[in-house]
Amino acid sequence: MSTSPAWDPVRGIAVDPASPEPLYFQVARQLHAAIDDGRLPAGSRLANELDLAAGLRLSRPTVRQAIQSLVNQGLLVRKRGVGTQVVRTKVARPLRLSSLFDDLTGLGETPSSEVLVNRLEPADAETAALLEAPDLKEVRRLKRIRSTGGEPLAVMNNCLPDGILDPDDDELRSQGLYELLRRVGIRLHSAQQSIGARLATEEDAALLDESPGAALLTMQRTTYDETGRVVEYGWHVYRASRYSFNLPLTHGPQ
């Protein structure tokens, strides 16, 4: 069985000095395309900046700027003693009422989960307020690490009113939370969601295989069923180097 030769950036990148696009951007754009379509798969190593610059007949600062732009996007990583290496591309998740497990499966990934917490506990006043159930006595507390391709992607925290769902750890490892809710007859209708960012704590870093202070995306979501009842509240953190949200915008009335 024959195998295709590895894609060579020096041979594959065409730079046009007369183009209005900056030279570094032309290089970065073509490297990005090669990563996206698999010509540069995860784990591939790039030649050093000097060799790339010589091969492309560009200055070293131009090549360095192109590489740094892809490092900033989380597509390349510089490792001491190894060089510049392609990492897994980001998961770009659309903003819709779906679970991360379902979205990853839909993207052809094979998600896995480590269950850290799955228990009933007394509902304090803050949690009862978040679940819009002031008389609530107990809540189901969940905490999981969601991974794909052997790499942690997110730490997911959820609380649900007692009586909504009683999952075992095996179910939480093999299915998304929304799928489990649907299986017990919950008809999801809408959600309120907010997205933000913060720096990784020591705990975040340990769970997500990041460095303390690394950029993280955050999301809080309150989900309602068709009767208007809150069925879960979630607060999650995601590796910004591996994850993004897509937000479609439509033209509304002026």
CSV table of C-alpha atoms in Angstrom, one decimal:
chain,number,residue,atom,x,y,z
A,1,MET,CA,0.0,0.0,0.0
A,2,SER,CA,1.5,3.4,-1.0
A,3,THR,CA,1.4,6.4,1.2
A,4,SER,CA,1.2,10.1,0.1
A,5,PRO,CA,4.4,12.1,0.8
A,6,ALA,CA,4.2,14.6,3.6
A,7,TRP,CA,3.2,18.1,2.5
A,8,ASP,CA,6.3,20.4,2.3
A,9,PRO,CA,5.5,24.1,3.1
A,10,VAL,CA,8.5,25.2,1.0
A,11,ARG,CA,7.2,23.5,-2.1
A,12,GLY,CA,3.5,24.0,-1.3
A,13,ILE,CA,3.4,27.7,-0.3
A,14,ALA,CA,3.2,30.3,-3.1
A,15,VAL,CA,4.0,33.9,-2.1
A,16,ASP,CA,3.1,36.8,-4.3
A,17,PRO,CA,5.1,40.0,-3.5
A,18,ALA,CA,2.8,42.1,-5.6
A,19,SER,CA,-0.3,41.0,-3.7
A,20,PRO,CA,-1.9,43.6,-1.3
A,21,GLU,CA,-1.9,40.8,1.3
A,22,PRO,CA,1.1,41.1,3.7
A,23,LEU,CA,3.7,38.4,3.1
A,24,TYR,CA,3.4,36.9,6.5
A,25,PHE,CA,-0.4,36.7,6.1
A,26,GLN,CA,0.0,34.8,2.8
A,27,VAL,CA,2.2,32.3,4.5
A,28,ALA,CA,0.0,32.0,7.6
A,29,ARG,CA,-3.2,31.6,5.4
A,30,GLN,CA,-1.7,28.7,3.4
A,31,LEU,CA,-0.3,27.0,6.5
A,32,HIS,CA,-3.8,27.3,8.1
A,33,ALA,CA,-5.4,25.8,5.1
A,34,ALA,CA,-3.0,22.9,5.1
A,35,ILE,CA,-3.7,22.2,8.8
A,36,ASP,CA,-7.5,22.4,8.2
A,37,ASP,CA,-7.5,20.0,5.3
A,38,GLY,CA,-5.1,17.5,6.8
A,39,ARG,CA,-2.0,18.0,4.7
A,40,LEU,CA,-0.3,19.1,7.9
A,41,PRO,CA,-1.9,16.7,10.4
A,42,ALA,CA,-1.6,17.0,14.2
A,43,GLY,CA,1.9,16.2,15.4
A,44,SER,CA,3.6,17.4,12.2
A,45,ARG,CA,6.8,19.4,12.7
A,46,LEU,CA,7.7,22.5,10.7
A,47,ALA,CA,11.2,23.2,9.6
A,48,ASN,CA,12.9,25.9,11.7
A,49,GLU,CA,12.4,29.5,10.8
A,50,LEU,CA,15.7,29.9,9.2
A,51,ASP,CA,15.2,27.0,6.8
A,52,LEU,CA,11.6,28.0,6.0
A,53,ALA,CA,12.7,31.6,5.4
A,54,ALA,CA,15.5,30.5,3.1
A,55,GLY,CA,13.3,28.0,1.2
A,56,LEU,CA,10.5,30.6,0.7
A,57,ARG,CA,13.0,33.4,0.0
A,58,LEU,CA,11.5,35.5,2.7
A,59,SER,CA,13.0,37.2,5.8
A,60,ARG,CA,13.1,35.4,9.0
A,61,PRO,CA,10.9,38.0,10.8
A,62,THR,CA,8.2,37.5,8.1
A,63,VAL,CA,8.2,33.7,8.7
A,64,ARG,CA,8.3,34.2,12.5
A,65,GLN,CA,5.3,36.5,12.3
A,66,ALA,CA,3.3,34.0,10.2
A,67,ILE,CA,4.1,31.2,12.7
A,68,GLN,CA,3.3,33.3,15.7
A,69,SER,CA,-0.1,34.2,14.3
A,70,LEU,CA,-0.9,30.5,14.1
A,71,VAL,CA,0.5,29.9,17.6
A,72,ASN,CA,-1.9,32.6,18.8
A,73,GLN,CA,-4.8,30.8,17.2
A,74,GLY,CA,-3.9,27.5,18.9
A,75,LEU,CA,-2.9,25.7,15.6
A,76,LEU,CA,0.8,25.5,16.2
A,77,VAL,CA,2.8,25.2,19.4
A,78,ARG,CA,6.5,25.8,20.1
A,79,LYS,CA,8.2,23.2,22.2
A,80,ARG,CA,11.7,23.5,23.5
A,81,GLY,CA,13.9,20.8,22.1
A,82,VAL,CA,11.1,19.7,19.6
A,83,GLY,CA,10.5,22.8,17.5
A,84,THR,CA,7.2,24.1,16.0
A,85,GLN,CA,4.5,21.4,15.9
A,86,VAL,CA,0.9,21.2,14.6
A,87,VAL,CA,-1.6,20.7,17.4
A,88,ARG,CA,-5.2,19.5,17.0
A,89,THR,CA,-7.5,22.1,15.4
A,90,LYS,CA,-10.1,23.9,17.5
A,91,VAL,CA,-13.5,22.6,18.0
A,92,ALA,CA,-15.8,25.3,16.6
A,93,ARG,CA,-19.1,24.9,18.4
A,94,PRO,CA,-22.3,26.6,17.1
A,95,LEU,CA,-24.4,28.3,19.7
A,96,ARG,CA,-27.5,26.2,19.9
A,97,LEU,CA,-29.4,24.1,22.4
A,98,SER,CA,-27.2,21.0,22.3
A,99,SER,CA,-24.6,19.3,24.5
A,100,LEU,CA,-20.9,19.4,23.9
A,101,PHE,CA,-21.0,15.6,23.6
A,102,ASP,CA,-23.5,15.8,20.8
A,103,ASP,CA,-21.6,18.6,19.0
A,104,LEU,CA,-18.3,16.6,19.2
A,105,THR,CA,-20.0,13.5,17.8
A,106,GLY,CA,-21.5,15.5,15.0
A,107,LEU,CA,-18.1,16.8,14.1
A,108,GLY,CA,-16.8,13.2,13.8
A,109,GLU,CA,-15.0,13.3,17.1
A,110,THR,CA,-15.1,10.5,19.7
A,111,PRO,CA,-15.8,12.3,23.0
A,112,SER,CA,-15.1,10.7,26.4
A,113,SER,CA,-15.9,11.8,29.9
A,114,GLU,CA,-14.4,11.4,33.3
A,115,VAL,CA,-17.0,11.8,36.1
A,116,LEU,CA,-15.6,13.7,39.1
A,117,VAL,CA,-18.8,14.3,40.9
A,118,ASN,CA,-22.3,12.7,40.7
A,119,ARG,CA,-24.3,13.1,43.8
A,120,LEU,CA,-27.4,14.5,45.5
A,121,GLU,CA,-26.7,17.3,48.0
A,122,PRO,CA,-28.8,19.8,49.9
A,123,ALA,CA,-29.9,22.8,47.9
A,124,ASP,CA,-28.5,26.1,49.3
A,125,ALA,CA,-30.3,29.3,48.6
A,126,GLU,CA,-28.0,30.4,45.8
A,127,THR,CA,-28.5,27.1,43.9
A,128,ALA,CA,-32.3,27.1,44.4
A,129,ALA,CA,-32.3,30.6,43.0
A,130,LEU,CA,-30.3,29.6,39.9
A,131,LEU,CA,-32.8,26.8,39.4
A,132,GLU,CA,-35.7,29.2,40.0
A,133,ALA,CA,-37.1,26.8,42.6
A,134,PRO,CA,-37.0,28.5,46.0
A,135,ASP,CA,-38.5,25.5,47.8
A,136,LEU,CA,-36.0,23.0,46.4
A,137,LYS,CA,-34.5,20.7,49.0
A,138,GLU,CA,-31.9,18.7,47.1
A,139,VAL,CA,-30.0,19.0,43.8
A,140,ARG,CA,-28.1,16.6,41.6
A,141,ARG,CA,-24.6,17.9,41.3
A,142,LEU,CA,-22.4,16.8,38.3
A,143,LYS,CA,-18.8,17.6,37.5
A,144,ARG,CA,-17.1,16.0,34.5
A,145,ILE,CA,-14.0,16.4,32.3
A,146,ARG,CA,-15.0,16.1,28.6
A,147,SER,CA,-12.1,15.0,26.3
A,148,THR,CA,-11.6,14.3,22.7
A,149,GLY,CA,-8.7,12.7,20.9
A,150,GLY,CA,-7.2,11.8,24.3
A,151,GLU,CA,-7.0,15.5,25.2
A,152,PRO,CA,-9.1,17.3,27.9
A,153,LEU,CA,-11.3,20.0,26.3
A,154,ALA,CA,-13.6,21.2,29.1
A,155,VAL,CA,-14.6,21.0,32.7
A,156,MET,CA,-18.3,20.8,33.0
A,157,ASN,CA,-20.4,21.6,36.1
A,158,ASN,CA,-24.1,21.1,36.2
A,159,CYS,CA,-26.9,21.1,38.9
A,160,LEU,CA,-30.4,19.7,38.3
A,161,PRO,CA,-33.4,19.7,40.5
A,162,ASP,CA,-33.8,16.5,42.4
A,163,GLY,CA,-36.2,14.1,40.6
A,164,ILE,CA,-35.3,15.3,37.1
A,165,LEU,CA,-32.6,12.7,36.4
A,166,ASP,CA,-30.8,10.0,38.3
A,167,PRO,CA,-27.9,9.0,36.0
A,168,ASP,CA,-25.2,6.5,36.9
A,169,ASP,CA,-21.5,7.2,36.1
A,170,ASP,CA,-21.5,4.9,33.1
A,171,GLU,CA,-24.4,6.9,31.5
A,172,LEU,CA,-22.6,10.1,32.1
A,173,ARG,CA,-19.4,8.7,30.5
A,174,SER,CA,-21.1,7.5,27.4
A,175,GLN,CA,-23.8,10.1,26.7
A,176,GLY,CA,-24.4,13.8,26.7
A,177,LEU,CA,-26.6,15.3,29.5
A,178,TYR,CA,-29.2,16.6,27.0
A,179,GLU,CA,-29.6,13.1,25.5
A,180,LEU,CA,-30.1,11.7,29.0
A,181,LEU,CA,-32.8,14.3,29.7
A,182,ARG,CA,-34.6,13.5,26.4
A,183,ARG,CA,-34.5,9.8,27.2
A,184,VAL,CA,-36.5,10.4,30.4
A,185,GLY,CA,-39.1,12.4,28.6
A,186,ILE,CA,-37.8,16.0,29.2
A,187,ARG,CA,-38.6,18.2,26.2
A,188,LEU,CA,-36.0,20.9,26.0
A,189,HIS,CA,-37.3,24.3,24.8
A,190,SER,CA,-34.9,27.2,25.4
A,191,ALA,CA,-31.9,28.4,27.3
A,192,GLN,CA,-30.3,31.6,28.6
A,193,GLN,CA,-26.6,31.6,28.1
A,194,SER,CA,-23.7,33.9,28.8
A,195,ILE,CA,-20.1,33.5,27.5
A,196,GLY,CA,-16.9,35.0,29.0
A,197,ALA,CA,-13.3,34.4,29.6
A,198,ARG,CA,-10.8,34.1,32.5
A,199,LEU,CA,-7.4,32.8,33.3
A,200,ALA,CA,-6.8,29.2,34.4
A,201,THR,CA,-6.4,28.6,38.2
A,202,GLU,CA,-4.1,25.9,39.5
A,203,GLU,CA,-7.1,23.5,39.6
A,204,ASP,CA,-8.2,24.3,36.1
A,205,ALA,CA,-4.6,23.8,34.8
A,206,ALA,CA,-4.3,20.4,36.4
A,207,LEU,CA,-7.7,19.2,35.1
A,208,LEU,CA,-7.2,20.6,31.5
A,209,ASP,CA,-3.5,20.0,31.0
A,210,GLU,CA,-2.9,23.7,30.7
A,211,SER,CA,-0.5,26.1,32.4
A,212,PRO,CA,-1.8,28.3,35.3
A,213,GLY,CA,-2.8,31.6,33.8
A,214,ALA,CA,-3.7,30.1,30.4
A,215,ALA,CA,-6.8,31.6,28.7
A,216,LEU,CA,-10.0,29.8,29.2
A,217,LEU,CA,-13.5,30.4,27.8
A,218,THR,CA,-16.4,30.2,30.2
A,219,MET,CA,-20.1,29.5,29.7
A,220,GLN,CA,-23.1,29.7,32.0
A,221,ARG,CA,-26.4,28.3,30.8
A,222,THR,CA,-29.9,27.9,32.3
A,223,THR,CA,-32.0,25.4,30.4
A,224,TYR,CA,-35.9,25.3,30.3
A,225,ASP,CA,-38.3,22.6,29.3
A,226,GLU,CA,-41.5,23.3,27.3
A,227,THR,CA,-43.4,24.1,30.5
A,228,GLY,CA,-40.9,26.9,31.5
A,229,ARG,CA,-39.3,24.9,34.3
A,230,VAL,CA,-35.6,25.1,34.8
A,231,VAL,CA,-34.2,21.6,34.2
A,232,GLU,CA,-30.5,22.3,34.6
A,233,TYR,CA,-28.0,25.1,35.3
A,234,GLY,CA,-24.4,24.6,33.9
A,235,TRP,CA,-21.2,26.5,34.3
A,236,HIS,CA,-18.3,25.3,32.2
A,237,VAL,CA,-14.7,26.2,31.3
A,238,TYR,CA,-13.1,25.4,28.0
A,239,ARG,CA,-9.5,25.5,26.7
A,240,ALA,CA,-9.3,28.6,24.5
A,241,SER,CA,-6.5,26.9,22.5
A,242,ARG,CA,-8.8,24.1,21.4
A,243,TYR,CA,-12.3,25.6,21.5
A,244,SER,CA,-14.4,28.4,20.1
A,245,PHE,CA,-18.1,29.4,19.8
A,246,ASN,CA,-19.7,30.3,16.5
A,247,LEU,CA,-22.4,33.0,16.8
A,248,PRO,CA,-24.6,33.5,13.7
A,249,LEU,CA,-25.9,37.0,13.2
A,250,THR,CA,-29.0,37.9,11.1
A,251,HIS,CA,-30.2,41.3,9.9
A,252,GLY,CA,-33.1,42.5,11.9
A,253,PRO,CA,-35.5,45.4,11.7
A,254,GLN,CA,-33.8,48.8,11.9
